[in-house]
Coordinates of C-alpha atoms in Angstrom, one line a residue:
Chain A
M19 CA -17.6 -26.0 27.2
S20 CA -19.7 -26.1 24.1
I21 CA -21.4 -23.2 22.5
A22 CA -24.8 -24.8 23.1
E23 CA -24.0 -24.4 26.8
T24 CA -22.9 -20.7 26.8
G25 CA -25.7 -19.6 24.4
E26 CA -25.3 -16.8 21.8
F27 CA -24.9 -13.9 24.2
G28 CA -22.5 -15.8 26.5
L29 CA -20.3 -16.6 23.5
I30 CA -20.4 -13.1 22.2
A31 CA -19.2 -11.8 25.6
R32 CA -16.3 -14.3 25.7
I33 CA -15.3 -13.3 22.1
V34 CA -15.5 -9.6 22.7
A35 CA -13.2 -10.1 25.7
R36 CA -10.5 -11.3 23.3
L37 CA -10.6 -8.3 21.1
D38 CA -8.3 -5.3 21.2
S39 CA -9.5 -1.9 20.3
G40 CA -8.0 0.1 17.4
Q41 CA -8.0 3.9 17.1
G42 CA -10.3 3.8 14.1
A43 CA -13.0 2.2 16.2
L44 CA -15.2 5.1 17.4
L45 CA -17.8 2.5 18.6
G46 CA -16.9 -1.1 19.0
P47 CA -19.0 -4.3 19.4
G48 CA -22.2 -4.3 21.5
D49 CA -24.7 -2.1 19.7
D50 CA -26.7 -2.6 16.5
A51 CA -23.8 -1.4 14.5
A52 CA -20.2 -0.2 14.9
V53 CA -19.0 3.3 14.1
V54 CA -15.6 3.6 12.3
A55 CA -13.6 6.7 11.5
A56 CA -13.6 7.6 7.8
P57 CA -11.4 10.7 7.8
D58 CA -10.9 10.5 4.1
G59 CA -14.6 10.8 3.4
R60 CA -14.5 7.6 1.4
M61 CA -14.4 4.0 2.8
V62 CA -12.8 1.1 1.2
A63 CA -14.7 -2.2 1.9
S64 CA -14.2 -5.8 1.0
T65 CA -15.6 -9.1 2.2
D66 CA -14.1 -12.6 2.1
M67 CA -15.2 -15.9 3.6
L68 CA -13.4 -19.0 4.9
V69 CA -15.4 -22.2 4.8
E70 CA -14.3 -25.3 6.7
G71 CA -13.2 -28.1 4.4
R72 CA -12.7 -25.6 1.5
H73 CA -10.4 -22.9 2.9
F74 CA -9.3 -24.6 6.1
R75 CA -9.3 -27.8 8.1
R76 CA -9.3 -27.9 11.8
D77 CA -6.8 -30.7 11.9
W78 CA -4.4 -28.7 9.8
S79 CA -4.8 -25.2 11.3
G80 CA -5.5 -24.1 14.9
A81 CA -8.3 -21.7 15.6
A82 CA -5.8 -18.8 16.0
D83 CA -4.3 -19.7 12.6
V84 CA -7.7 -19.5 11.0
G85 CA -8.3 -16.1 12.6
H86 CA -5.0 -14.8 11.3
R87 CA -5.7 -16.1 7.8
A88 CA -9.3 -14.9 7.7
A89 CA -8.1 -11.4 8.7
A90 CA -5.1 -11.4 6.4
A91 CA -7.1 -12.4 3.4
N92 CA -9.4 -9.4 3.9
L93 CA -6.8 -6.9 5.0
A94 CA -4.8 -7.7 1.9
D95 CA -7.7 -6.7 -0.3
I96 CA -7.7 -3.3 1.5
V97 CA -4.0 -2.7 1.1
A98 CA -4.2 -3.8 -2.5
M99 CA -6.3 -0.7 -3.1
G100 CA -3.6 1.4 -1.6
A101 CA -5.7 2.0 1.5
Q102 CA -5.0 1.7 5.2
P103 CA -7.1 -1.0 7.0
T104 CA -9.1 0.4 9.9
A105 CA -11.7 -2.2 11.0
L106 CA -13.0 -5.8 10.6
L107 CA -16.5 -7.1 11.0
V108 CA -16.8 -10.9 11.5
G109 CA -19.6 -13.2 10.9
L110 CA -19.2 -16.6 12.5
C111 CA -21.2 -19.7 11.7
V112 CA -20.4 -22.5 14.1
P113 CA -21.7 -26.0 14.9
T114 CA -23.4 -26.0 18.3
D115 CA -21.0 -28.6 19.6
L116 CA -17.9 -26.5 18.9
D117 CA -15.8 -25.9 22.0
V118 CA -16.0 -22.3 23.1
S119 CA -12.2 -22.1 23.3
W120 CA -12.1 -22.5 19.5
A121 CA -14.2 -19.4 18.9
E122 CA -12.2 -17.5 21.5
E123 CA -8.9 -18.4 19.9
L124 CA -10.2 -17.5 16.5
A125 CA -11.1 -14.1 17.8
G126 CA -7.7 -13.8 19.3
G127 CA -6.1 -14.6 15.9
L128 CA -8.4 -12.1 14.0
S129 CA -7.6 -9.4 16.5
A130 CA -3.9 -10.0 16.5
E131 CA -3.6 -9.9 12.7
A132 CA -5.7 -6.8 12.5
G133 CA -3.4 -5.3 15.2
L134 CA -0.5 -5.6 12.8
V135 CA -1.9 -2.8 10.7
G136 CA -3.5 -0.8 13.6
A137 CA -7.0 -2.1 12.8
S138 CA -9.4 -3.9 15.1
V139 CA -12.6 -6.1 15.1
V140 CA -15.5 -3.6 15.6
G141 CA -18.5 -5.9 15.3
G142 CA -19.9 -9.2 14.1
D143 CA -22.6 -11.7 14.1
M144 CA -22.9 -15.3 15.1
S145 CA -25.1 -18.2 14.1
A146 CA -25.3 -21.9 14.5
S147 CA -24.6 -23.8 11.3
A148 CA -23.6 -27.3 10.3
T149 CA -20.7 -25.8 8.4
L150 CA -18.1 -23.8 10.3
T151 CA -17.7 -20.5 8.3
V152 CA -15.9 -17.3 9.0
A153 CA -17.1 -14.3 7.0
V154 CA -14.9 -11.2 7.4
T155 CA -15.5 -7.7 6.1
A156 CA -12.6 -5.3 6.1
L157 CA -12.8 -1.5 6.0
G158 CA -10.0 0.9 5.2
D159 CA -9.1 4.6 4.7
L160 CA -7.6 6.0 1.5
R161 CA -5.8 8.9 3.3
G162 CA -6.4 11.2 0.4
A163 CA -5.0 9.0 -2.2
A164 CA -6.8 7.7 -5.3
P165 CA -7.6 3.9 -5.0
V166 CA -5.3 1.8 -7.0
L167 CA -7.5 -0.3 -9.3
R168 CA -7.0 -3.4 -11.4
S169 CA -7.7 -1.4 -14.6
G170 CA -4.9 1.1 -14.8
A171 CA -2.0 -0.9 -16.2
Q172 CA -0.4 0.6 -19.3
P173 CA 1.7 -1.0 -22.0
G174 CA 5.3 -0.4 -21.1
D175 CA 4.7 -0.6 -17.3
V176 CA 6.8 -3.0 -15.3
V177 CA 5.1 -5.7 -13.2
A178 CA 6.4 -6.0 -9.6
L179 CA 5.7 -8.3 -6.7
A180 CA 5.9 -7.7 -3.0
G181 CA 5.8 -10.7 -0.7
R182 CA 6.0 -14.4 -1.4
T183 CA 4.2 -16.8 -3.7
G184 CA 4.1 -20.6 -3.7
H185 CA 4.8 -20.9 0.0
A186 CA 1.2 -21.5 1.1
A187 CA 0.7 -23.8 -1.9
A188 CA 3.7 -25.8 -0.9
G189 CA 2.4 -26.0 2.7
Y190 CA -1.0 -27.1 1.4
A191 CA 0.6 -29.7 -0.8
V192 CA 2.6 -31.3 2.0
L193 CA -0.3 -31.2 4.4
S194 CA -2.5 -32.9 1.7
R195 CA 0.0 -35.8 1.5
G196 CA -0.2 -36.2 5.3
F197 CA 3.1 -34.5 6.1
R198 CA 3.7 -31.7 8.7
T199 CA 7.0 -30.5 7.3
P200 CA 8.8 -28.5 6.0
K201 CA 7.5 -26.3 8.8
A202 CA 8.2 -23.1 7.0
F203 CA 5.6 -23.9 4.3
V204 CA 3.1 -25.4 6.7
E205 CA 3.3 -22.2 8.7
A206 CA 3.1 -20.1 5.5
Y207 CA -0.2 -21.9 4.7
R208 CA -1.5 -21.4 8.2
R209 CA -0.7 -17.8 8.5
P210 CA 0.2 -15.8 5.4
Q211 CA 2.8 -13.0 5.8
V212 CA 1.1 -10.2 3.9
P213 CA 3.4 -7.3 2.9
Y214 CA 0.9 -4.8 4.3
A215 CA 3.2 -1.7 4.2
A216 CA 4.0 -2.3 0.5
G217 CA 0.4 -1.6 -0.5
T218 CA 0.2 2.0 0.6
A219 CA 3.8 2.5 -0.5
A220 CA 2.9 1.4 -4.0
A221 CA 0.1 3.8 -4.1
R222 CA 2.4 6.7 -3.2
L223 CA 5.0 5.5 -5.7
G224 CA 2.4 5.8 -8.5
A225 CA 1.3 2.2 -9.0
T226 CA -1.0 2.1 -12.0
A227 CA -2.7 -1.2 -11.0
M228 CA -2.6 -3.5 -8.0
I229 CA -4.1 -6.8 -6.8
D230 CA -3.5 -9.2 -4.0
V231 CA -2.5 -12.7 -5.0
S232 CA -5.2 -14.8 -3.4
D233 CA -6.1 -17.3 -6.1
G234 CA -2.7 -17.6 -7.9
L235 CA -0.3 -15.1 -9.5
L236 CA -1.1 -15.9 -13.1
Q237 CA -4.9 -15.9 -12.5
D238 CA -4.8 -12.7 -10.5
L239 CA -2.6 -11.0 -13.1
G240 CA -5.2 -12.2 -15.6
H241 CA -7.8 -10.0 -13.8
V242 CA -5.4 -7.0 -14.1
A243 CA -4.8 -7.8 -17.8
T244 CA -8.6 -8.1 -18.5
A245 CA -9.5 -5.0 -16.5
S246 CA -6.7 -2.9 -18.1
V247 CA -7.2 -4.4 -21.6
V248 CA -3.5 -5.2 -21.8
G249 CA -1.2 -8.2 -22.1
I250 CA 1.1 -9.2 -19.3
D251 CA 4.3 -11.3 -19.6
V252 CA 5.9 -12.8 -16.5
R253 CA 9.6 -13.8 -16.6
R254 CA 10.2 -17.2 -15.0
E255 CA 13.8 -16.3 -14.2
A256 CA 12.6 -13.5 -12.0
F257 CA 11.6 -16.2 -9.5
T258 CA 14.2 -17.9 -7.4
V259 CA 12.7 -21.1 -6.0
P260 CA 14.2 -21.6 -2.5
E261 CA 16.1 -24.8 -2.1
Q262 CA 13.7 -26.1 0.5
M263 CA 10.8 -25.6 -1.9
R264 CA 12.7 -27.3 -4.7
D265 CA 13.4 -30.2 -2.4
A266 CA 9.8 -30.4 -1.2
A267 CA 8.5 -30.2 -4.8
S268 CA 11.0 -32.9 -5.9
A269 CA 9.9 -35.2 -3.1
L270 CA 6.2 -34.8 -4.1
G271 CA 7.1 -35.1 -7.8
V272 CA 5.7 -31.7 -8.8
D273 CA 7.1 -28.6 -10.6
P274 CA 7.8 -25.9 -8.0
Y275 CA 6.9 -23.2 -10.5
V276 CA 3.4 -24.4 -10.4
W277 CA 3.3 -23.4 -6.8
V278 CA 5.1 -20.1 -7.4
L279 CA 3.1 -19.1 -10.4
T280 CA -0.4 -20.5 -9.7
G281 CA -0.5 -21.1 -5.9
G282 CA -2.9 -18.9 -3.9
D283 CA -3.2 -17.9 -0.2
D284 CA 0.1 -16.1 0.3
H285 CA -1.6 -12.8 -0.3
A286 CA 1.5 -11.2 -1.9
L287 CA 0.8 -7.9 -3.7
V288 CA 1.4 -7.6 -7.4
A289 CA 1.3 -4.2 -9.1
T290 CA 2.2 -2.4 -12.3
F291 CA 4.3 0.8 -12.3
P292 CA 5.5 3.2 -15.0
P293 CA 9.0 2.1 -16.0
S294 CA 10.5 5.3 -14.7
V295 CA 9.6 4.5 -11.1
T296 CA 12.5 3.5 -8.8
L297 CA 11.1 0.7 -6.7
P298 CA 12.1 0.0 -3.2
E299 CA 13.8 -3.3 -2.4
N300 CA 10.6 -5.1 -1.3
W301 CA 9.1 -4.7 -4.8
R302 CA 10.7 -7.1 -7.2
I303 CA 10.2 -6.7 -11.0
I304 CA 8.8 -10.0 -12.4
G305 CA 7.5 -9.0 -15.8
A306 CA 6.1 -6.3 -18.1
V307 CA 2.9 -5.0 -19.6
H308 CA 2.4 -4.9 -23.3
E309 CA -0.3 -4.2 -25.8
G310 CA -2.4 -7.3 -26.3
T311 CA -4.4 -9.6 -24.0
G312 CA -3.9 -12.3 -21.5
V313 CA -1.0 -13.5 -19.3
T314 CA 2.1 -15.3 -20.7
V315 CA 5.2 -16.7 -19.1
D316 CA 8.4 -16.0 -21.0
R317 CA 6.1 -14.9 -23.9
R318 CA 4.4 -18.3 -24.1
E319 CA 1.1 -19.6 -23.0
W320 CA 1.3 -21.2 -19.6
Q321 CA 0.6 -24.9 -19.8
G322 CA -1.5 -25.9 -16.8
G323 CA -4.0 -24.3 -14.5
M324 CA -4.0 -20.6 -13.8
G325 CA -5.2 -20.8 -10.2
W326 CA -8.1 -21.5 -8.0
D327 CA -11.8 -21.6 -8.8
H328 CA -13.9 -22.0 -5.7
F329 CA -16.6 -24.0 -7.5
R330 CA -14.5 -26.4 -9.6
Chain B
M3 CA -27.6 -24.5 -14.9
S4 CA -25.7 -25.4 -11.8
I5 CA -23.0 -23.2 -10.2
A6 CA -20.5 -26.0 -10.8
E7 CA -21.1 -25.4 -14.5
T8 CA -20.7 -21.6 -14.6
G9 CA -17.7 -21.6 -12.2
E10 CA -16.9 -18.8 -9.7
F11 CA -16.3 -16.0 -12.1
G12 CA -19.2 -16.9 -14.4
L13 CA -21.5 -16.8 -11.4
I14 CA -20.1 -13.5 -10.2
A15 CA -20.7 -11.9 -13.6
R16 CA -24.3 -13.1 -13.6
I17 CA -24.9 -11.8 -10.1
V18 CA -23.3 -8.4 -10.8
A19 CA -25.6 -8.0 -13.8
R20 CA -28.6 -8.1 -11.3
L21 CA -27.3 -5.3 -9.2
D22 CA -28.3 -1.7 -9.3
S23 CA -25.8 1.0 -8.5
G24 CA -26.4 3.5 -5.7
Q25 CA -25.1 7.0 -5.4
G26 CA -22.9 6.1 -2.4
A27 CA -21.0 3.6 -4.5
L28 CA -17.9 5.3 -5.7
L29 CA -16.5 2.0 -7.0
G30 CA -18.7 -1.0 -7.2
P31 CA -18.0 -4.7 -7.6
G32 CA -15.1 -6.0 -9.6
D33 CA -11.9 -4.9 -7.9
D34 CA -10.2 -6.0 -4.7
A35 CA -12.5 -3.8 -2.7
A36 CA -15.3 -1.3 -3.2
V37 CA -15.1 2.4 -2.4
V38 CA -18.1 3.9 -0.6
A39 CA -18.8 7.6 0.1
A40 CA -18.5 8.5 3.8
P41 CA -19.3 12.2 3.7
D42 CA -19.8 12.3 7.4
G43 CA -16.2 11.2 8.1
R44 CA -17.6 8.3 10.1
M45 CA -19.0 5.0 8.8
V46 CA -21.7 2.9 10.5
A47 CA -21.1 -0.8 9.9
S48 CA -23.0 -4.0 10.8
T49 CA -22.9 -7.6 9.7
D50 CA -25.6 -10.3 9.9
M51 CA -25.9 -13.8 8.5
L52 CA -28.7 -16.0 7.3
V53 CA -28.1 -19.7 7.4
E54 CA -30.3 -22.1 5.5
G55 CA -32.3 -24.3 7.9
R56 CA -31.9 -21.7 10.7
H57 CA -33.0 -18.4 9.2
F58 CA -34.7 -19.5 6.1
R59 CA -35.9 -22.6 4.2
R60 CA -35.9 -22.8 0.5
D61 CA -39.4 -24.4 0.5
W62 CA -40.8 -21.5 2.5
S63 CA -39.1 -18.6 0.9
G64 CA -38.1 -17.8 -2.7
A65 CA -34.5 -16.7 -3.4
A66 CA -35.7 -13.1 -3.9
D67 CA -37.5 -13.3 -0.5
V68 CA -34.2 -14.4 1.1
G69 CA -32.4 -11.5 -0.5
H70 CA -35.0 -9.0 0.7
R71 CA -34.8 -10.4 4.2
A72 CA -31.0 -10.6 4.3
A73 CA -30.7 -7.0 3.2
A74 CA -33.5 -5.8 5.5
A75 CA -32.0 -7.4 8.6
N76 CA -28.8 -5.5 8.0
L77 CA -30.3 -2.2 6.8
A78 CA -32.4 -2.2 10.0
D79 CA -29.3 -2.3 12.1
I80 CA -28.0 0.8 10.3
V81 CA -31.2 2.8 10.6
A82 CA -31.4 1.7 14.3
M83 CA -28.3 3.8 14.8
G84 CA -30.0 6.8 13.2
A85 CA -27.8 6.5 10.1
Q86 CA -28.6 6.4 6.4
P87 CA -27.7 3.1 4.8
T88 CA -25.3 3.5 1.8
A89 CA -23.9 0.1 0.8
L90 CA -24.1 -3.7 1.2
L91 CA -21.4 -6.3 0.9
V92 CA -22.6 -9.8 0.4
G93 CA -20.8 -13.1 1.2
L94 CA -22.5 -16.1 -0.4
C95 CA -21.8 -19.7 0.4
V96 CA -23.6 -22.1 -1.9
P97 CA -23.8 -25.8 -2.6
T98 CA -22.2 -26.5 -6.0
D99 CA -25.4 -28.1 -7.3
L100 CA -27.5 -24.9 -6.6
D101 CA -29.2 -23.6 -9.7
V102 CA -27.6 -20.3 -10.9
S103 CA -31.1 -18.7 -11.1
W104 CA -31.4 -19.0 -7.3
A105 CA -28.2 -16.9 -6.8
E106 CA -29.3 -14.4 -9.4
E107 CA -32.8 -14.0 -7.8
L108 CA -31.2 -13.6 -4.4
A109 CA -29.0 -10.8 -5.8
G110 CA -32.1 -9.2 -7.3
G111 CA -33.8 -9.3 -3.9
L112 CA -30.8 -7.9 -2.1
S113 CA -30.5 -5.1 -4.6
A114 CA -34.2 -4.2 -4.6
E115 CA -34.4 -4.0 -0.8
A116 CA -31.2 -1.9 -0.7
G117 CA -32.7 0.4 -3.4
L118 CA -35.6 1.2 -1.0
V119 CA -33.2 3.3 1.0
G120 CA -31.0 4.4 -1.9
A121 CA -28.2 1.9 -1.0
S122 CA -26.7 -0.7 -3.3
V123 CA -24.6 -3.9 -3.3
V124 CA -21.0 -2.7 -3.8
G125 CA -19.1 -6.0 -3.4
G126 CA -19.0 -9.5 -2.2
D127 CA -17.5 -12.9 -2.1
M128 CA -18.6 -16.4 -3.0
S129 CA -17.6 -19.8 -2.0
A130 CA -18.9 -23.4 -2.3
S131 CA -20.2 -24.8 1.0
A132 CA -22.5 -27.6 2.1
T133 CA -24.6 -25.0 3.9
L134 CA -26.2 -22.2 2.0
T135 CA -25.3 -19.1 3.9
V136 CA -25.8 -15.4 3.1
A137 CA -23.5 -13.0 5.0
V138 CA -24.3 -9.4 4.6
T139 CA -22.5 -6.3 5.8
A140 CA -24.3 -3.0 5.7
L141 CA -22.6 0.4 5.8
G142 CA -24.3 3.8 6.5
D143 CA -23.7 7.5 7.0
L144 CA -24.6 9.4 10.1
R145 CA -25.1 12.7 8.2
G146 CA -23.6 14.7 11.0
A147 CA -25.9 13.3 13.8
A148 CA -24.6 11.4 16.8
P149 CA -25.3 7.7 16.6
V150 CA -28.3 6.6 18.7
L151 CA -27.0 3.9 21.0
R152 CA -28.7 1.3 23.2
S153 CA -27.2 2.9 26.3
G154 CA -28.9 6.3 26.4
A155 CA -32.3 5.5 27.9
Q156 CA -33.2 7.6 31.0
P157 CA -35.8 7.0 33.7
G158 CA -38.9 8.9 32.7
D159 CA -38.4 8.4 29.0
V160 CA -41.2 6.9 27.0
V161 CA -40.7 3.7 25.0
A162 CA -42.0 3.9 21.4
L163 CA -42.3 1.4 18.6
A164 CA -42.3 2.0 14.8
G165 CA -43.3 -0.9 12.6
R166 CA -44.9 -4.2 13.4
T167 CA -44.1 -7.0 15.7
G168 CA -45.5 -10.6 15.8
H169 CA -46.3 -10.7 12.1
A170 CA -43.2 -12.6 11.0
A171 CA -43.6 -14.9 14.1
A172 CA -47.2 -15.6 13.1
G173 CA -46.0 -16.4 9.5
Y174 CA -43.3 -18.7 10.9
A175 CA -45.8 -20.4 13.1
V176 CA -48.3 -21.2 10.3
L177 CA -45.5 -22.3 7.9
S178 CA -44.2 -24.6 10.7
R179 CA -47.5 -26.3 10.9
G180 CA -47.6 -26.8 7.2
F181 CA -50.0 -24.0 6.3
R182 CA -49.4 -21.3 3.6
T183 CA -52.0 -18.9 4.9
P184 CA -52.9 -16.3 6.2
K185 CA -50.9 -14.9 3.4
A186 CA -50.3 -11.6 5.2
F187 CA -48.2 -13.3 7.9
V188 CA -46.4 -15.6 5.5
E189 CA -45.5 -12.6 3.4
A190 CA -44.4 -10.7 6.6
Y191 CA -42.1 -13.6 7.4
R192 CA -40.7 -13.7 3.9
R193 CA -40.1 -10.0 3.5
P194 CA -40.1 -7.8 6.6
Q195 CA -41.4 -4.3 6.1
V196 CA -38.8 -2.2 7.9
P197 CA -39.8 1.3 8.9
Y198 CA -36.6 2.7 7.5
A199 CA -37.4 6.3 7.5
A200 CA -38.4 6.2 11.2
G201 CA -34.8 5.5 12.2
T202 CA -33.3 8.7 11.0
A203 CA -36.4 10.6 12.1
A204 CA -36.0 9.3 15.6
A205 CA -32.4 10.5 15.7
R206 CA -33.6 14.0 14.7
L207 CA -36.4 13.9 17.3
G208 CA -33.8 13.2 20.0
A209 CA -34.3 9.5 20.7
T210 CA -32.1 8.6 23.7
A211 CA -31.7 4.9 22.7
M212 CA -32.8 2.7 19.8
I213 CA -32.6 -0.9 18.7
D214 CA -34.2 -2.9 15.9
V215 CA -36.4 -5.8 16.9
S216 CA -34.7 -8.7 15.4
D217 CA -34.9 -11.3 18.2
G218 CA -38.1 -10.3 19.9
L219 CA -39.3 -7.1 21.5
L220 CA -38.8 -8.0 25.1
Q221 CA -35.4 -9.5 24.5
D222 CA -34.2 -6.5 22.4
L223 CA -35.6 -4.1 25.0
G224 CA -33.7 -6.1 27.5
H225 CA -30.5 -5.1 25.7
V226 CA -31.5 -1.5 26.0
A227 CA -32.3 -1.9 29.7
T228 CA -29.0 -3.6 30.4
A229 CA -26.9 -1.1 28.3
S230 CA -28.7 1.9 29.8
V231 CA -28.8 0.5 33.4
V232 CA -32.5 1.1 33.6
G233 CA -35.8 -0.8 33.9
I234 CA -38.3 -0.8 31.1
D235 CA -42.0 -1.6 31.5
V236 CA -44.1 -2.4 28.5
R237 CA -47.9 -2.0 28.5
R238 CA -49.8 -4.9 27.0
E239 CA -52.8 -2.7 26.2
A240 CA -50.6 -0.6 23.9
F241 CA -50.7 -3.5 21.4
T242 CA -53.8 -4.2 19.4
V243 CA -53.6 -7.7 18.1
P244 CA -55.2 -7.7 14.6
E245 CA -58.2 -9.9 14.3
Q246 CA -56.5 -12.0 11.6
M247 CA -53.6 -12.7 14.0
R248 CA -56.0 -13.4 16.9
D249 CA -57.8 -16.0 14.6
A250 CA -54.5 -17.6 13.5
A251 CA -53.3 -17.8 17.1
S252 CA -56.6 -19.3 18.2
A253 CA -56.4 -21.9 15.4
L254 CA -52.9 -22.8 16.5
G255 CA -53.8 -22.7 20.2
V256 CA -51.2 -20.1 21.1
D257 CA -51.3 -16.7 22.8
P258 CA -50.9 -14.0 20.1
Y259 CA -49.1 -11.8 22.6
V260 CA -46.3 -14.3 22.6
W261 CA -45.8 -13.4 18.9
V262 CA -46.2 -9.7 19.5
L263 CA -43.9 -9.4 22.5
T264 CA -41.3 -12.1 21.8
G265 CA -41.4 -12.8 18.0
G266 CA -38.4 -11.7 16.0
D267 CA -37.7 -11.0 12.3
D268 CA -40.1 -8.1 11.7
H269 CA -37.3 -5.6 12.2
A270 CA -39.5 -2.9 13.8
L271 CA -37.6 -0.1 15.5
V272 CA -38.0 0.5 19.3
A273 CA -36.7 3.7 20.8
T274 CA -36.8 5.7 24.0
F275 CA -37.5 9.4 23.9
P276 CA -37.7 12.2 26.5
P277 CA -41.4 12.5 27.6
S278 CA -41.5 16.0 26.3
V279 CA -41.0 14.9 22.7
T280 CA -44.0 15.0 20.4
L281 CA -43.8 11.8 18.4
P282 CA -45.1 11.5 14.8
E283 CA -47.9 9.1 14.1
N284 CA -45.7 6.2 13.0
W285 CA -44.1 6.0 16.5
R286 CA -46.5 4.5 19.0
I287 CA -45.8 4.7 22.8
I288 CA -45.7 1.2 24.3
G289 CA -44.1 1.7 27.7
A290 CA -41.9 3.7 29.9
V291 CA -38.3 3.7 31.3
H292 CA -37.9 3.7 35.1
E293 CA -35.1 3.3 37.6
G294 CA -34.3 -0.3 38.1
T295 CA -33.3 -3.2 35.9
G296 CA -34.9 -5.6 33.4
V297 CA -38.0 -5.6 31.3
T298 CA -41.5 -6.1 32.7
V299 CA -45.0 -6.3 31.1
D300 CA -47.6 -4.4 33.0
R301 CA -45.1 -4.2 35.9
R302 CA -44.9 -8.0 36.1
E303 CA -42.2 -10.4 35.1
W304 CA -43.1 -11.9 31.7
Q305 CA -43.9 -15.6 32.0
G306 CA -42.3 -17.3 29.0
G307 CA -39.4 -16.9 26.7
M308 CA -38.1 -13.4 25.9
G309 CA -37.0 -14.2 22.3
W310 CA -34.6 -16.0 20.1
D311 CA -31.2 -17.4 21.0
H312 CA -29.4 -18.7 17.9
F313 CA -27.7 -21.6 19.8
R314 CA -30.6 -22.9 21.9

């Protein structure tokens, strides 16, 4: 059945039926606005869009995958502030000939990903459009902690990474060449595995700066370096390229470190910590902060792109 | 200069320069997420999209107009809960050949409209897209009051309206026929005049239900009737059609009451109140709540459409 047949309100009813309710949702979908608990007295909020043809392709990702990814991209921004995600709002622009099941499965993916952190979809909006677009806003609670900004890195701090980089880029690369394997990378591209718990843990450990790696590690560290007015050096040897990734890169004739250092969409977290902090196992030291500007790899300028620009 | 020339980050910098800061913005644009004050401990949140060709046309509205309208549509949802708007987040999908000035003027319009209620744009996202789309999320504070839902209308309540209906529909109608006048209606379509203060006032006066008129008065009252499990009757004589609207309708060969009763986009507020409440002048009684279901006009079924469905 197409969306033109169900109409706006029929579609909304079908989508709402796919959503789970989270404990932060004091009032869920169905009114002019939702009401979300903000026990801290401050609310962390971020918005991020996925546009068909730019951020996803329907022949590469299922609707549930797109839902998972759209939610993950936004939830990662919340945890990168050291906050606990509580709610999502979803704007959905769809072609009128889209099958209703696609929108329902998208909602299921969004709701399931939000459920991983105890959050839920509390509201949204829907419109017809020639371009399938998913606009998500995520809200989160700081639980009494100070937000971890991009601007707090200090010379002498260590730079540490939680989660993976390069996996989604490898998946994107193989899909771009018409392959469907290695499955691990294709799956990583379809549904990022965000180290959600590492974000609030980093805040408690005293992270001085944090960002989620959405556009590429070097580019996102560049935002930290600029905001903190410091230089950051990344050590290439801190990254072990998995054999499967090495093989895939070799088959495609590319340097796997380009994926690892500049690939986006895995939504790892990268943070800076005072050198005295003992980091738990899921935070791996990959570099250091020094006086200066910019991001280097093994103290040299990186030859090649830094990451993704959505307009170039 | 086109957006392809400035790039994503260049454009973001230009847009942020157009934004004013509100007092609820504890941390504005530039980090992974914004931080907004939520002194009430609850946050009201709503999202709404404008899609080019569906919700606006660039030859009918300037960029600043679109910004005003996008903000107004979302802020109206917040005040329709009886809450005070505090912040907007804006997702912007733009064709790469769009002139940068369009995006800058849009940001100016969004910021200026938010400023009318002391709110500000605290964050956003940007992507290239074939379809120009503005996705706005609005946040608001309840200031200790209970949210005014759609579901609280009681038989015996009066139905009252704050703000205008039919003006934007008249503007849309004349623009659709290739006219640019009457200017008052064209301007009403371009920039709705939302009775913001009436929303929180209604909550304090004890409104039992409230909704903003975005899709058409009868249709939006239908949502209240359904949610409250009541019937609502609207009195046609409660509406005085301005002479200029009567003339425009006559020139176009339409019934002006179709505009007034089913036209959207003015973002008036309609609420139900116990009959004992003395309403201030800006709330005009237009009907009554009774036991039953559905919405009638002068106790009869309305002949014609109820309002707007975004997929039909």
